[in-house]
CSV table of C-alpha atoms in Angstrom, one decimal:
chain,number,residue,atom,x,y,z
B,169,UNK,CA,-12.9,6.1,20.0
B,170,UNK,CA,-12.2,8.1,16.8
B,171,UNK,CA,-14.5,7.6,13.9
B,172,UNK,CA,-13.1,5.6,10.9
B,173,UNK,CA,-12.9,7.9,7.9
B,174,UNK,CA,-14.7,5.4,5.7
B,175,UNK,CA,-17.9,5.9,7.7
B,176,UNK,CA,-18.1,9.4,6.1
B,177,UNK,CA,-17.8,8.0,2.6
B,178,UNK,CA,-20.7,7.0,0.4
B,179,UNK,CA,-20.9,3.3,-0.4
B,180,UNK,CA,-20.8,3.9,-4.1
B,181,UNK,CA,-17.7,6.2,-4.0
B,182,UNK,CA,-14.9,4.8,-6.2
B,183,UNK,CA,-11.8,4.3,-4.1
B,184,UNK,CA,-9.4,5.4,-6.8
B,185,UNK,CA,-10.1,7.0,-10.2
B,186,UNK,CA,-7.2,7.8,-12.5
B,187,UNK,CA,-8.1,9.4,-15.8
B,188,UNK,CA,-5.7,9.9,-18.7
B,189,UNK,CA,-2.6,10.5,-16.5
B,190,UNK,CA,0.7,11.2,-18.1
B,191,UNK,CA,3.5,11.8,-15.7
B,192,UNK,CA,7.3,11.6,-15.3
B,193,UNK,CA,10.4,13.5,-14.7
B,194,UNK,CA,12.6,15.9,-16.7
B,195,UNK,CA,13.4,14.0,-19.9
B,196,UNK,CA,11.5,10.9,-18.9
B,197,UNK,CA,7.9,10.0,-19.4
B,198,UNK,CA,7.2,7.2,-16.8
B,199,UNK,CA,3.4,7.0,-17.3
B,200,UNK,CA,1.5,7.6,-20.5
B,201,UNK,CA,-2.3,8.1,-20.7
B,202,UNK,CA,-3.0,5.9,-17.7
B,203,UNK,CA,-6.6,5.4,-16.7
B,204,UNK,CA,-7.8,3.0,-14.0
B,205,UNK,CA,-10.2,2.6,-11.1
B,206,UNK,CA,-10.1,0.5,-8.0
B,207,UNK,CA,-13.3,-0.9,-6.5
B,208,UNK,CA,-13.6,-0.5,-2.7
B,209,UNK,CA,-12.9,-3.4,-0.4
B,210,UNK,CA,-10.7,-5.3,-2.8
B,211,UNK,CA,-7.0,-6.2,-3.0
B,212,UNK,CA,-5.6,-5.0,-6.2
B,213,UNK,CA,-2.1,-6.0,-7.3
B,214,UNK,CA,-0.2,-3.4,-9.5
B,215,UNK,CA,2.2,-5.6,-11.5
B,216,UNK,CA,5.0,-4.6,-13.7
B,217,UNK,CA,8.7,-5.1,-14.2
B,218,UNK,CA,11.3,-2.8,-12.6
B,219,UNK,CA,11.1,0.6,-14.4
B,220,UNK,CA,7.5,0.1,-15.5
B,221,UNK,CA,6.2,3.2,-13.7
B,222,UNK,CA,4.7,1.6,-10.5
B,223,UNK,CA,6.6,3.9,-8.1
B,224,UNK,CA,5.7,6.9,-10.3
B,225,UNK,CA,2.0,6.0,-10.1
B,226,UNK,CA,2.2,5.7,-6.4
B,227,UNK,CA,3.9,9.2,-6.2
B,228,UNK,CA,1.0,10.5,-8.3
B,229,UNK,CA,-1.6,8.8,-6.1
B,230,UNK,CA,0.0,10.2,-3.0
B,231,UNK,CA,0.1,13.7,-4.4
B,232,UNK,CA,4.0,13.8,-4.3
B,233,UNK,CA,4.2,14.2,-8.1
B,234,UNK,CA,1.9,16.3,-10.2
B,235,UNK,CA,0.8,14.8,-13.5
B,236,UNK,CA,1.6,16.6,-16.7
B,237,UNK,CA,-1.9,15.7,-17.8
B,238,UNK,CA,-4.9,13.9,-16.4
B,239,UNK,CA,-6.7,13.8,-13.1
B,240,UNK,CA,-6.5,11.7,-9.9
B,241,UNK,CA,-9.2,11.3,-7.3
B,242,UNK,CA,-9.2,9.3,-4.1
B,243,UNK,CA,-12.7,8.9,-2.8
B,244,UNK,CA,-13.6,11.9,-4.8
B,245,UNK,CA,-10.8,14.1,-3.4
B,246,UNK,CA,-7.5,15.3,-5.0
B,247,UNK,CA,-4.6,13.3,-3.4
B,248,UNK,CA,-3.4,16.1,-1.2
B,249,UNK,CA,-6.8,16.7,0.3
B,250,UNK,CA,-7.4,12.9,0.6
B,251,UNK,CA,-4.2,12.7,2.8
B,252,UNK,CA,-5.4,15.6,4.9
B,253,UNK,CA,-8.7,13.8,5.4
B,254,UNK,CA,-6.8,10.7,6.5
B,255,UNK,CA,-8.2,8.7,3.6
B,256,UNK,CA,-5.0,7.0,2.5
B,257,UNK,CA,-2.1,5.3,4.3
B,258,UNK,CA,1.2,4.2,2.7
B,259,UNK,CA,3.8,1.5,3.4
B,260,UNK,CA,6.9,2.4,1.5
B,261,UNK,CA,9.3,-0.1,0.0
B,262,UNK,CA,12.2,1.5,1.9
B,263,UNK,CA,11.8,3.4,5.2
B,264,UNK,CA,14.8,5.6,5.7
B,265,UNK,CA,15.5,5.4,9.5
B,266,UNK,CA,18.6,5.8,11.6
B,267,UNK,CA,19.2,2.5,13.2
B,268,UNK,CA,20.9,4.3,16.1
B,269,UNK,CA,18.0,6.7,16.7
B,270,UNK,CA,16.2,5.6,19.9
B,271,UNK,CA,12.7,5.2,18.6
B,272,UNK,CA,10.7,2.1,19.7
B,273,UNK,CA,8.4,-0.1,17.6
B,274,UNK,CA,5.5,1.2,19.6
B,275,UNK,CA,6.4,4.8,18.9
B,276,UNK,CA,6.8,4.1,15.1
B,277,UNK,CA,3.3,2.6,15.0
B,278,UNK,CA,1.9,5.5,17.0
B,279,UNK,CA,3.0,7.9,14.3
B,280,UNK,CA,0.2,6.5,12.2
B,281,UNK,CA,-2.2,8.2,14.5
B,282,UNK,CA,-0.6,11.7,14.3
B,283,UNK,CA,-3.0,13.0,11.7
B,284,UNK,CA,-5.9,13.0,14.3
B,285,UNK,CA,-3.9,14.1,17.4
B,286,UNK,CA,-3.7,17.8,16.6
B,287,UNK,CA,-0.7,20.0,17.3
B,288,UNK,CA,0.1,18.6,20.8
B,289,UNK,CA,0.5,15.0,19.4
B,290,UNK,CA,-0.8,13.7,22.7
B,291,UNK,CA,-2.1,10.2,22.5
B,292,UNK,CA,-5.6,9.5,23.6
B,293,UNK,CA,-6.9,6.1,24.9
B,294,UNK,CA,-8.3,5.4,21.4
B,295,UNK,CA,-4.9,6.0,19.9
B,296,UNK,CA,-3.2,3.6,22.4
B,297,UNK,CA,-5.9,1.0,21.7
B,298,UNK,CA,-5.4,1.3,17.9
B,299,UNK,CA,-1.6,0.8,18.4
B,300,UNK,CA,-2.1,-2.2,20.7
B,301,UNK,CA,-4.5,-3.8,18.2
B,302,UNK,CA,-2.2,-3.2,15.2
B,303,UNK,CA,0.9,-4.6,17.0
B,304,UNK,CA,-1.2,-7.7,18.0
B,305,UNK,CA,-2.3,-8.2,14.4
B,306,UNK,CA,1.3,-8.2,13.0
B,307,UNK,CA,2.6,-10.3,15.9
B,308,UNK,CA,4.9,-7.6,17.4
B,309,UNK,CA,3.3,-7.0,20.7
B,310,UNK,CA,6.3,-8.5,22.5
B,311,UNK,CA,8.6,-6.2,20.5
B,312,UNK,CA,6.9,-2.9,21.3
B,313,UNK,CA,9.6,-1.6,23.6
B,314,UNK,CA,12.4,-2.7,21.2
B,315,UNK,CA,14.3,-0.2,19.1
B,316,UNK,CA,13.1,-0.3,15.5
B,317,UNK,CA,16.7,-0.5,14.4
B,318,UNK,CA,17.0,-3.9,16.2
B,319,UNK,CA,14.4,-5.6,14.0
B,320,UNK,CA,15.0,-7.8,11.1
B,321,UNK,CA,13.8,-6.7,7.6
B,322,UNK,CA,10.6,-8.7,7.8
B,323,UNK,CA,9.8,-7.5,11.3
B,324,UNK,CA,10.4,-3.9,10.2
B,325,UNK,CA,8.0,-4.3,7.3
B,326,UNK,CA,5.4,-5.7,9.7
B,327,UNK,CA,6.0,-2.7,12.0
B,328,UNK,CA,5.4,-0.2,9.2
B,329,UNK,CA,2.3,-2.2,8.1
B,330,UNK,CA,1.1,-1.9,11.7
B,331,UNK,CA,1.6,1.8,11.5
B,332,UNK,CA,-0.7,1.9,8.4
B,333,UNK,CA,-3.3,-0.3,10.1
B,334,UNK,CA,-3.3,1.9,13.2
B,335,UNK,CA,-3.9,4.9,11.0
B,336,UNK,CA,-7.3,3.4,10.0
B,337,UNK,CA,-7.5,4.9,6.5
B,338,UNK,CA,-9.9,3.3,4.1
B,339,UNK,CA,-7.3,3.1,1.3
B,340,UNK,CA,-3.9,1.5,1.9
B,341,UNK,CA,-1.0,1.6,-0.6
B,342,UNK,CA,1.9,-0.8,-0.2
B,343,UNK,CA,5.0,-0.4,-2.4
B,344,UNK,CA,6.8,-3.8,-2.8
B,345,UNK,CA,5.7,-5.1,0.6
B,346,UNK,CA,7.4,-8.5,0.1
B,347,UNK,CA,10.8,-7.3,-1.0
B,348,UNK,CA,13.5,-8.6,1.4
B,349,UNK,CA,11.1,-10.2,3.9
B,350,UNK,CA,11.1,-13.7,5.2
B,351,UNK,CA,8.4,-16.2,4.2
B,352,UNK,CA,6.6,-16.0,7.6
B,353,UNK,CA,6.3,-12.2,7.4
B,354,UNK,CA,5.1,-12.5,3.7
B,355,UNK,CA,2.4,-14.9,4.7
B,356,UNK,CA,1.3,-12.8,7.7
B,357,UNK,CA,1.1,-9.6,5.7
B,358,UNK,CA,-0.8,-11.4,2.9
B,359,UNK,CA,-3.3,-12.7,5.4
B,360,UNK,CA,-3.7,-9.2,7.0
B,361,UNK,CA,-4.3,-7.6,3.7
B,362,UNK,CA,-7.1,-10.1,2.9
B,363,UNK,CA,-8.6,-9.4,6.4
B,364,UNK,CA,-8.5,-5.7,5.9
B,365,UNK,CA,-10.1,-5.9,2.5
B,366,UNK,CA,-12.8,-8.1,3.9
B,367,UNK,CA,-13.6,-5.4,6.5
B,368,UNK,CA,-13.9,-2.7,3.8
B,369,UNK,CA,-10.3,-1.4,3.3
B,370,UNK,CA,-9.2,-0.9,-0.3
B,371,UNK,CA,-5.7,-2.2,-0.8
B,372,UNK,CA,-3.3,-1.5,-3.7
B,373,UNK,CA,0.0,-3.5,-3.7
B,374,UNK,CA,2.8,-2.6,-6.1
B,375,UNK,CA,5.0,-5.6,-6.9
B,376,UNK,CA,7.1,-7.3,-9.6
B,377,UNK,CA,6.9,-10.7,-7.8
B,378,UNK,CA,4.4,-12.9,-9.5
B,379,UNK,CA,4.3,-15.8,-7.1
B,380,UNK,CA,1.2,-15.9,-5.0
B,381,UNK,CA,-0.5,-13.0,-6.7
B,382,UNK,CA,-3.4,-15.1,-8.0
B,383,UNK,CA,-4.3,-16.2,-4.4
B,384,UNK,CA,-3.7,-12.8,-2.8
B,385,UNK,CA,-5.3,-10.3,-5.2
B,386,UNK,CA,-9.0,-9.9,-6.3
B,387,UNK,CA,-8.0,-7.7,-9.2
B,388,UNK,CA,-4.7,-7.2,-11.1
B,389,UNK,CA,-3.4,-4.2,-13.1
B,390,UNK,CA,-0.6,-4.8,-15.5
B,391,UNK,CA,1.5,-1.7,-16.1
B,392,UNK,CA,4.3,-0.9,-18.5
B,393,UNK,CA,4.1,2.9,-18.8
B,394,UNK,CA,0.6,2.3,-20.0
B,395,UNK,CA,-2.1,0.0,-18.6
B,396,UNK,CA,-1.7,-3.3,-20.5
B,397,UNK,CA,-4.6,-5.0,-18.8
B,398,UNK,CA,-6.8,-4.7,-15.7
B,399,UNK,CA,-9.6,-6.7,-14.2
B,400,UNK,CA,-10.2,-9.8,-12.1
B,401,UNK,CA,-7.0,-11.8,-11.4
B,402,UNK,CA,-7.9,-14.9,-13.4
B,403,UNK,CA,-8.7,-12.9,-16.5
B,404,UNK,CA,-5.5,-10.8,-16.3
B,405,UNK,CA,-2.9,-13.4,-15.2
B,406,UNK,CA,-2.7,-15.2,-18.6
B,407,UNK,CA,0.6,-16.2,-20.3
B,408,UNK,CA,0.0,-13.8,-23.2
B,409,UNK,CA,-0.7,-10.8,-21.0
B,410,UNK,CA,2.2,-11.5,-18.6
B,411,UNK,CA,4.5,-11.9,-21.6
B,412,UNK,CA,3.6,-8.4,-22.6
B,413,UNK,CA,4.5,-7.0,-19.2
B,414,UNK,CA,7.5,-9.2,-18.2
B,415,UNK,CA,8.7,-11.2,-21.2
B,416,UNK,CA,8.7,-14.9,-21.8
B,417,UNK,CA,11.1,-15.9,-19.0
B,418,UNK,CA,8.9,-14.3,-16.4
B,419,UNK,CA,5.8,-15.8,-18.0
B,420,UNK,CA,7.0,-19.4,-17.7
B,421,UNK,CA,7.9,-19.1,-14.0
B,422,UNK,CA,4.7,-17.2,-13.1
B,423,UNK,CA,2.5,-19.8,-14.9
B,424,UNK,CA,4.2,-22.6,-13.0
B,425,UNK,CA,3.8,-20.7,-9.7
B,426,UNK,CA,0.1,-20.1,-10.3
B,427,UNK,CA,-0.7,-23.7,-11.5
């Protein structure tokens, strides 16, 4: 069986360290002087309204967007090198797939293992086992031969979460994982993320939905171009701080949901 990348990491390595990052696109500064760090083995929720810079931060963390200023390190490596070392997995908000393309759920999950297969992309017993275990954990073992295009939105999200689980990276990024999913899938994914964190995986979830965050996340980062607050969930999820990030309407509903 392949060795989990986290076994090569030092126990005191910071999972994510972002220092003074400013980033954006032509004519738009989406992030301004952002600094944060994520402690290993914790679930961190990145909270912010639509347009607050969450997706831009994810692009920076994945090495898809180069900051104008500042540095990013994932377990001590630059993002591109961290991806080559199989240190980070990603579950996007929208997976652009052709519903008519004949790829099965099992094949989608297997793509999470491609980084360790070499040029031949020939699956080894360890790869098959990782896929089997991931499908079992997301409750899709009986759907493994089904076309990915036949799944519901919640089932698809579970399939792509299984792909990230099968990859076995010590850092998992999820962009709006609960958008458009049914309640059962949301509860299953939440439980899985807690289990992964308990086993040492560092989890960062981007979301603008406040319901359930207090129970799901160990730490919370409030973002609106800048870091408004960060730390343990009970200390950050206060009406005053949520009002800064979302406005009074969101604050009232969030406070009721977390009471």
